[in-house]
Short mmCIF file of C-alpha atoms in Angstrom, two decimals:
data_model
loop_
_atom_site.label_atom_id
_atom_site.label_comp_id
_atom_site.label_asym_id
_atom_site.label_seq_id
_atom_site.Cartn_x
_atom_site.Cartn_y
_atom_site.Cartn_z
CA UNK Z 491 25.78 -8.37 7.95
CA UNK Z 492 26.27 -4.59 7.60
CA UNK Z 493 25.22 -3.09 4.31
CA UNK Z 494 28.47 -1.18 3.80
CA UNK Z 495 31.95 -1.46 5.29
CA UNK Z 496 33.93 1.79 5.29
CA UNK Z 497 37.68 1.23 5.34
CA UNK Z 498 39.88 4.00 6.70
CA UNK Z 499 43.67 3.51 6.47
CA UNK Z 500 45.24 5.52 9.27
CA UNK Z 501 48.77 6.84 9.34
CA UNK Z 502 49.75 9.80 11.52
CA UNK Z 503 46.31 11.29 11.11
CA UNK Z 504 45.74 12.63 14.61
CA UNK Z 505 44.95 16.15 13.41
CA UNK Z 506 41.93 15.23 11.28
CA UNK Z 507 41.06 11.63 12.19
CA UNK Z 508 38.28 12.31 14.69
CA UNK Z 509 36.51 14.64 12.28
CA UNK Z 510 36.94 12.26 9.34
CA UNK Z 511 35.50 9.31 11.27
CA UNK Z 512 32.82 11.60 12.67
CA UNK Z 513 31.58 12.26 9.15
CA UNK Z 514 31.15 8.50 8.66
CA UNK Z 515 29.46 8.00 12.04
CA UNK Z 516 26.92 10.69 11.10
CA UNK Z 517 25.75 8.85 7.99
CA UNK Z 518 21.97 8.70 7.60
CA UNK Z 519 22.30 4.97 6.91
CA UNK Z 520 23.37 3.48 10.21
CA UNK Z 521 23.73 -0.18 9.21
CA UNK Z 522 27.43 0.12 8.47
CA UNK Z 523 30.77 -0.91 9.90
CA UNK Z 524 33.80 1.36 10.10
CA UNK Z 525 37.20 -0.33 9.91
CA UNK Z 526 40.13 1.78 11.09
CA UNK Z 527 43.46 0.26 10.05
CA UNK Z 528 46.29 1.85 12.02
CA UNK Z 529 49.40 1.46 9.87
CA UNK Z 530 52.07 1.83 12.58
CA UNK Z 531 51.34 5.51 13.23
CA UNK Z 532 53.98 7.32 15.27
CA UNK Z 533 51.63 10.02 16.61
CA UNK Z 534 48.49 9.62 18.75
CA UNK Z 535 46.41 8.02 15.98
CA UNK Z 536 46.39 4.58 17.64
CA UNK Z 537 44.95 5.98 20.87
CA UNK Z 538 42.37 8.01 18.93
CA UNK Z 539 41.29 4.88 17.03
CA UNK Z 540 40.79 2.98 20.27
CA UNK Z 541 38.86 5.86 21.82
CA UNK Z 542 36.56 6.06 18.79
CA UNK Z 543 35.97 2.30 19.03
CA UNK Z 544 34.90 2.71 22.65
CA UNK Z 545 32.40 5.37 21.59
CA UNK Z 546 30.78 3.45 18.71
CA UNK Z 547 30.35 -0.32 18.53
CA UNK Z 548 30.19 -0.13 14.72
CA UNK Z 549 33.90 0.66 14.69
CA UNK Z 550 36.57 -2.03 14.37
CA UNK Z 551 40.23 -1.19 14.91
CA UNK Z 552 43.13 -3.11 13.39
CA UNK Z 553 46.63 -2.25 14.60
CA UNK Z 554 49.11 -3.52 12.03
CA UNK Z 555 52.31 -5.08 13.35
CA UNK Z 556 54.39 -3.42 10.65
CA UNK Z 557 53.92 -0.52 8.26
CA UNK Z 558 52.30 -1.80 5.05
CA UNK Z 559 51.44 1.47 3.31
CA UNK Z 560 47.99 2.54 2.19
CA UNK Z 561 47.54 -0.47 -0.11
CA UNK Z 562 48.40 -3.00 2.57
CA UNK Z 563 46.19 -1.23 5.10
CA UNK Z 564 43.23 -1.21 2.72
CA UNK Z 565 43.78 -4.86 1.82
CA UNK Z 566 43.79 -5.85 5.48
CA UNK Z 567 40.59 -3.88 5.98
CA UNK Z 568 38.91 -5.57 3.01
CA UNK Z 569 39.98 -9.01 4.24
CA UNK Z 570 38.09 -8.40 7.49
CA UNK Z 571 35.15 -6.47 6.06
CA UNK Z 572 31.70 -8.03 6.37
CA UNK Z 573 29.59 -5.55 4.40
CA UNK Z 574 27.78 -6.18 1.13
CA UNK Z 575 29.65 -3.20 -0.33
CA UNK Z 576 32.86 -1.43 0.68
CA UNK Z 577 33.70 2.25 0.63
CA UNK Z 578 36.96 4.03 1.37
CA UNK Z 579 37.83 7.20 3.25
CA UNK Z 580 41.26 8.74 3.80
CA UNK Z 581 42.01 9.73 7.39
CA UNK Z 582 41.82 13.45 6.61
CA UNK Z 583 38.84 13.52 4.24
CA UNK Z 584 35.08 13.67 4.81
CA UNK Z 585 31.80 12.04 3.79
CA UNK Z 586 28.67 14.11 3.25
CA UNK Z 587 25.91 12.67 5.42
CA UNK Z 588 23.91 10.82 2.73
CA UNK Z 589 26.87 9.33 0.84
CA UNK Z 590 26.21 5.75 1.91
CA UNK Z 591 22.41 5.82 1.93
CA UNK Z 592 22.04 7.41 -1.49
CA UNK Z 593 24.64 5.30 -3.27
CA UNK Z 594 23.73 2.02 -1.60
CA UNK Z 595 20.12 2.66 -2.69
CA UNK Z 596 21.30 3.15 -6.29
CA UNK Z 597 23.39 -0.01 -6.07
CA UNK Z 598 20.39 -2.06 -4.96
CA UNK Z 599 18.00 -0.57 -7.51
CA UNK Z 600 20.37 -1.10 -10.42
CA UNK Z 601 22.08 -4.26 -9.10
CA UNK Z 602 25.35 -2.44 -9.68
CA UNK Z 603 28.70 -3.92 -8.78
CA UNK Z 604 30.08 -0.40 -8.55
CA UNK Z 605 28.48 3.01 -8.00
CA UNK Z 606 30.69 6.00 -8.74
CA UNK Z 607 29.78 9.51 -7.60
CA UNK Z 608 31.16 13.02 -7.62
CA UNK Z 609 33.73 14.52 -5.30
CA UNK Z 610 34.88 17.95 -4.25
CA UNK Z 611 38.65 18.51 -4.33
CA UNK Z 612 40.11 21.14 -2.03
CA UNK Z 613 43.77 22.18 -2.22
CA UNK Z 614 45.12 23.66 1.02
CA UNK Z 615 48.53 24.91 2.06
CA UNK Z 616 50.49 23.98 5.19
CA UNK Z 617 48.37 26.42 7.22
CA UNK Z 618 45.11 24.83 6.00
CA UNK Z 619 44.37 27.90 3.92
CA UNK Z 620 42.15 26.93 0.97
CA UNK Z 621 43.95 27.60 -2.31
CA UNK Z 622 41.34 26.29 -4.74
CA UNK Z 623 38.29 24.06 -4.96
CA UNK Z 624 37.04 21.90 -7.81
CA UNK Z 625 34.01 19.65 -8.09
CA UNK Z 626 33.56 16.70 -10.45
CA UNK Z 627 31.67 18.08 -13.49
CA UNK Z 628 28.94 15.45 -13.73
CA UNK Z 629 25.54 16.42 -15.09
CA UNK Z 630 23.32 13.34 -15.14
CA UNK Z 631 22.96 9.85 -13.76
CA UNK Z 632 23.97 6.99 -16.02
CA UNK Z 633 24.43 3.26 -15.99
CA UNK Z 634 26.38 0.72 -18.02
CA UNK Z 635 26.30 -3.04 -18.32
CA UNK Z 636 28.90 -5.54 -19.46
CA UNK Z 637 28.03 -4.93 -23.12
CA UNK Z 638 28.01 -1.11 -23.00
CA UNK Z 639 30.65 -0.19 -20.42
CA UNK Z 640 33.53 -0.17 -22.94
CA UNK Z 641 31.68 2.43 -25.01
CA UNK Z 642 31.68 4.73 -21.98
CA UNK Z 643 35.16 4.09 -20.63
CA UNK Z 644 36.70 7.29 -22.00
CA UNK Z 645 33.77 9.31 -20.62
CA UNK Z 646 34.25 7.86 -17.14
CA UNK Z 647 38.00 8.43 -17.33
CA UNK Z 648 37.56 12.04 -18.48
CA UNK Z 649 35.33 12.78 -15.49
CA UNK Z 650 37.88 11.43 -13.01
CA UNK Z 651 35.68 8.50 -12.04
CA UNK Z 652 38.43 5.90 -12.44
CA UNK Z 653 41.36 7.69 -10.82
CA UNK Z 654 40.35 7.32 -7.17
CA UNK Z 655 38.55 4.73 -5.05
CA UNK Z 656 36.96 6.96 -2.43
CA UNK Z 657 34.41 8.27 -4.94
CA UNK Z 658 32.61 4.95 -5.17
CA UNK Z 659 31.19 1.91 -3.42
CA UNK Z 660 32.12 -1.61 -4.55
CA UNK Z 661 30.53 -5.03 -4.17
CA UNK Z 662 32.81 -6.87 -1.76
CA UNK Z 663 32.00 -10.33 -3.13
CA UNK Z 664 33.34 -9.34 -6.57
CA UNK Z 665 36.57 -8.04 -5.04
CA UNK Z 666 37.13 -11.39 -3.36
CA UNK Z 667 35.96 -13.53 -6.29
CA UNK Z 668 38.23 -11.74 -8.77
CA UNK Z 669 41.06 -11.06 -6.30
CA UNK Z 670 40.92 -7.31 -6.97
CA UNK Z 671 43.09 -6.15 -4.11
CA UNK Z 672 45.47 -3.20 -4.08
CA UNK Z 673 48.98 -3.69 -5.44
CA UNK Z 674 51.16 -3.31 -2.34
CA UNK Z 675 54.22 -2.42 -4.43
CA UNK Z 676 52.54 0.92 -5.09
CA UNK Z 677 53.49 2.98 -2.06
CA UNK Z 678 53.33 6.52 -3.46
CA UNK Z 679 50.44 6.78 -5.90
CA UNK Z 680 48.55 5.24 -8.85
CA UNK Z 681 47.19 2.47 -6.62
CA UNK Z 682 43.66 3.86 -6.89
CA UNK Z 683 43.74 3.98 -10.69
CA UNK Z 684 45.17 0.47 -10.88
CA UNK Z 685 42.41 -0.88 -8.61
CA UNK Z 686 39.74 1.05 -10.54
CA UNK Z 687 40.87 -0.27 -13.93
CA UNK Z 688 40.80 -3.87 -12.71
CA UNK Z 689 37.44 -3.44 -10.99
CA UNK Z 690 36.02 -1.81 -14.13
CA UNK Z 691 37.09 -4.87 -16.11
CA UNK Z 692 35.35 -7.24 -13.69
CA UNK Z 693 32.16 -5.26 -13.05
CA UNK Z 694 29.05 -6.40 -14.88
CA UNK Z 695 26.96 -3.35 -13.98
CA UNK Z 696 28.18 0.17 -13.20
CA UNK Z 697 26.09 3.13 -12.03
CA UNK Z 698 27.12 6.79 -11.99
CA UNK Z 699 25.57 9.23 -9.53
CA UNK Z 700 26.32 12.85 -10.59
CA UNK Z 701 26.09 14.32 -7.08
CA UNK Z 702 29.24 15.07 -5.08
CA UNK Z 703 29.43 13.30 -1.72
CA UNK Z 704 33.13 13.04 -0.90
CA UNK Z 705 35.37 15.91 0.20
CA UNK Z 706 39.02 15.23 -0.61
CA UNK Z 707 41.80 17.46 0.66
CA UNK Z 708 45.21 17.75 -0.97
CA UNK Z 709 47.48 19.08 1.71
CA UNK Z 710 50.83 20.68 0.91
CA UNK Z 711 52.60 18.87 3.72
CA UNK Z 712 51.23 15.36 3.25
CA UNK Z 713 50.06 14.72 -0.31
CA UNK Z 714 52.20 12.07 -2.02
CA UNK Z 715 51.19 13.55 -5.38
CA UNK Z 716 53.36 16.58 -4.55
CA UNK Z 717 56.55 14.66 -3.78
CA UNK Z 718 59.22 13.04 -5.93
CA UNK Z 719 59.66 9.29 -5.65
CA UNK Z 720 60.85 6.77 -8.22
CA UNK Z 721 58.22 4.33 -6.97
CA UNK Z 722 55.61 6.77 -8.21
CA UNK Z 723 56.93 6.51 -11.78
CA UNK Z 724 57.09 2.72 -11.63
CA UNK Z 725 53.57 2.60 -10.19
CA UNK Z 726 52.22 4.76 -13.01
CA UNK Z 727 53.73 2.30 -15.48
CA UNK Z 728 52.15 -0.65 -13.65
CA UNK Z 729 48.73 1.00 -13.63
CA UNK Z 730 49.07 1.65 -17.36
CA UNK Z 731 49.38 -2.10 -17.92
CA UNK Z 732 46.06 -2.64 -16.17
CA UNK Z 733 44.49 0.04 -18.36
CA UNK Z 734 46.02 -1.58 -21.46
CA UNK Z 735 43.92 -4.68 -20.74
CA UNK Z 736 40.83 -2.48 -21.09
CA UNK Z 737 42.14 -1.09 -24.39
CA UNK Z 738 42.75 -4.64 -25.64
CA UNK Z 739 39.02 -5.33 -25.39
CA UNK Z 740 38.05 -2.37 -27.53
CA UNK Z 741 37.34 -2.44 -31.25
CA UNK Z 742 40.23 -0.50 -32.79
CA UNK Z 743 38.42 2.06 -34.93
CA UNK Z 744 40.42 5.19 -35.85
CA UNK Z 745 38.53 7.11 -33.17
CA UNK Z 746 39.29 4.54 -30.47
CA UNK Z 747 42.94 4.40 -31.50
CA UNK Z 748 43.12 8.19 -31.29
CA UNK Z 749 41.55 8.19 -27.83
CA UNK Z 750 43.99 5.51 -26.65
CA UNK Z 751 46.88 7.65 -27.92
CA UNK Z 752 45.49 10.61 -25.98
CA UNK Z 753 45.44 8.53 -22.79
CA UNK Z 754 49.01 7.34 -23.39
CA UNK Z 755 50.09 10.94 -23.99
CA UNK Z 756 48.40 12.04 -20.77
CA UNK Z 757 50.23 9.32 -18.86
CA UNK Z 758 53.58 10.44 -20.25
CA UNK Z 759 52.76 14.08 -19.57
CA UNK Z 760 51.80 13.23 -15.99
CA UNK Z 761 54.99 11.26 -15.42
CA UNK Z 762 57.01 14.26 -16.55
CA UNK Z 763 55.03 17.06 -14.93
CA UNK Z 764 54.57 15.24 -11.60
CA UNK Z 765 57.89 13.43 -11.32
CA UNK Z 766 60.58 13.84 -13.97
CA UNK Z 767 60.38 17.65 -13.90
CA UNK Z 768 60.14 17.67 -10.09
CA UNK Z 769 62.77 19.90 -8.49
CA UNK Z 770 63.98 16.98 -6.33
CA UNK Z 771 64.56 14.65 -9.30
CA UNK Z 772 68.36 14.12 -9.66
CA UNK Z 773 68.15 12.99 -13.33
CA UNK Z 774 70.06 14.98 -15.95
CA UNK Z 775 68.34 16.42 -19.03
CA UNK Z 776 69.93 13.66 -21.12
CA UNK Z 777 68.45 11.03 -18.79
CA UNK Z 778 65.03 12.67 -18.90
CA UNK Z 779 65.07 12.63 -22.70
CA UNK Z 780 66.26 9.03 -22.71
CA UNK Z 781 63.37 8.05 -20.42
CA UNK Z 782 61.03 8.54 -23.38
CA UNK Z 783 62.82 5.64 -25.08
CA UNK Z 784 62.30 3.56 -21.94
CA UNK Z 785 58.59 4.33 -22.07
CA UNK Z 786 58.39 3.37 -25.73
CA UNK Z 787 59.99 -0.01 -25.10
CA UNK Z 788 56.76 -0.97 -23.34
CA UNK Z 789 54.62 -2.40 -26.13
CA UNK Z 790 51.36 -1.13 -24.65
CA UNK Z 791 52.71 2.46 -24.65
CA UNK Z 792 54.21 2.42 -28.15
CA UNK Z 793 51.97 3.57 -30.98
CA UNK Z 794 51.99 4.22 -34.70
CA UNK Z 795 50.17 7.29 -35.99
CA UNK Z 796 48.55 6.25 -39.27
CA UNK Z 797 46.69 8.66 -41.54
CA UNK Z 798 43.15 7.92 -40.30
CA UNK Z 799 44.14 7.93 -36.63
CA UNK Z 800 46.00 11.19 -37.15
CA UNK Z 801 42.86 12.68 -38.67
CA UNK Z 802 40.74 11.57 -35.70
CA UNK Z 803 43.33 12.83 -33.24
CA UNK Z 804 43.24 16.26 -34.85
CA UNK Z 805 39.45 16.24 -34.60
CA UNK Z 806 39.30 15.14 -30.95
CA UNK Z 807 42.31 16.91 -29.43
CA UNK Z 808 44.47 18.77 -31.91
CA UNK Z 809 46.90 19.98 -29.25
CA UNK Z 810 48.13 16.38 -28.85
CA UNK Z 811 49.31 16.20 -32.46
CA UNK Z 812 52.80 17.74 -32.08
CA UNK Z 813 53.82 15.44 -29.23
CA UNK Z 814 52.19 12.40 -30.90
CA UNK Z 815 54.11 13.00 -34.12
CA UNK Z 816 57.40 13.47 -32.28
CA UNK Z 817 56.95 10.45 -30.02
CA UNK Z 818 55.71 8.08 -32.73
CA UNK Z 819 58.62 9.07 -35.01
CA UNK Z 820 61.26 8.73 -32.27
CA UNK Z 821 62.07 12.43 -32.30
CA UNK Z 822 62.66 12.28 -28.58
CA UNK Z 823 64.43 15.60 -28.08
CA UNK Z 824 61.54 17.38 -29.78
CA UNK Z 825 59.05 15.37 -27.70
CA UNK Z 826 60.95 16.37 -24.57
CA UNK Z 827 60.93 20.06 -25.54
CA UNK Z 828 57.16 19.89 -26.08
CA UNK Z 829 56.68 18.29 -22.65
CA UNK Z 830 58.91 20.90 -21.02
CA UNK Z 831 57.01 23.71 -22.70
CA UNK Z 832 53.67 22.37 -21.50
CA UNK Z 833 55.09 22.00 -18.00
CA UNK Z 834 56.28 25.61 -17.97
CA UNK Z 835 52.88 26.84 -19.16
CA UNK Z 836 50.62 24.67 -16.99
CA UNK Z 837 52.58 23.76 -13.88
CA UNK Z 838 50.53 24.23 -10.70
CA UNK Z 839 52.34 26.28 -8.06
CA UNK Z 840 51.60 26.25 -4.34
#
């Protein structure tokens, strides 16, 4: 049995696929399997997958009979994986050479179900010109067990450790025992967060390695995070339900309630800045304002701002107060204006 199975969903990745897989083949730990799942690519990706398989007997290739999307491709890969742990790589990203060895070693030493590590994010334009780079700001190694992990949830979330799956390795047996597969409805984003929330709930031991090992590229032409799609909004709502199950397990002190409100606010802000304010969104202003009422109809996203929670919110993140007051009091036009103002001030431009 290989120690780690690396699952690579492949869709029209001919430009970067060989280099991406090459970074996995060059790992210092060689006892691995690489599963390439070709999701009905229309370019030369299928041929490249087969050629790579011929070059390295650690590579398995699965050619899907129909397009399943990234979630379906990953699920098929996990169903055929034989490793003790699984890792994920997008077909245009890269592993640093000791990613598997270092993090598998931590997993074994700590008996961790999940090891999360840092990543380097690189934004590039359509000509592959680097626009900006950002590395996960982690300073020290840490570990949590079933009793302490809830106390550190907001820390892990704030460091981006629960928003993606490629910055971690995961015990495969737990995935299968708890049926923690990707939600195949999610075709255009939030699938990683949804998986991470559910895996966090199931994991008994979690380790955090502060070093960055994964290089993730956001490309202007291909990144789904840059495009408008109603499925993206629905997927964000679905992922929020998985996160709400984590919140349900927490002791509701004023501080915890304030931090939950901050996460709900961030979700709403992301839905607006990434999707509702997108130039391709056909919704009218009236419909965009009304959407806040739709959000609030979801019990897990509706909140009441009592005096003590308001005090804690001001202490932790005062800038959230105006929106929180407007949203909690159903002043939706004001809440919308605040969201629009933040979008105008902070919107990333290519």
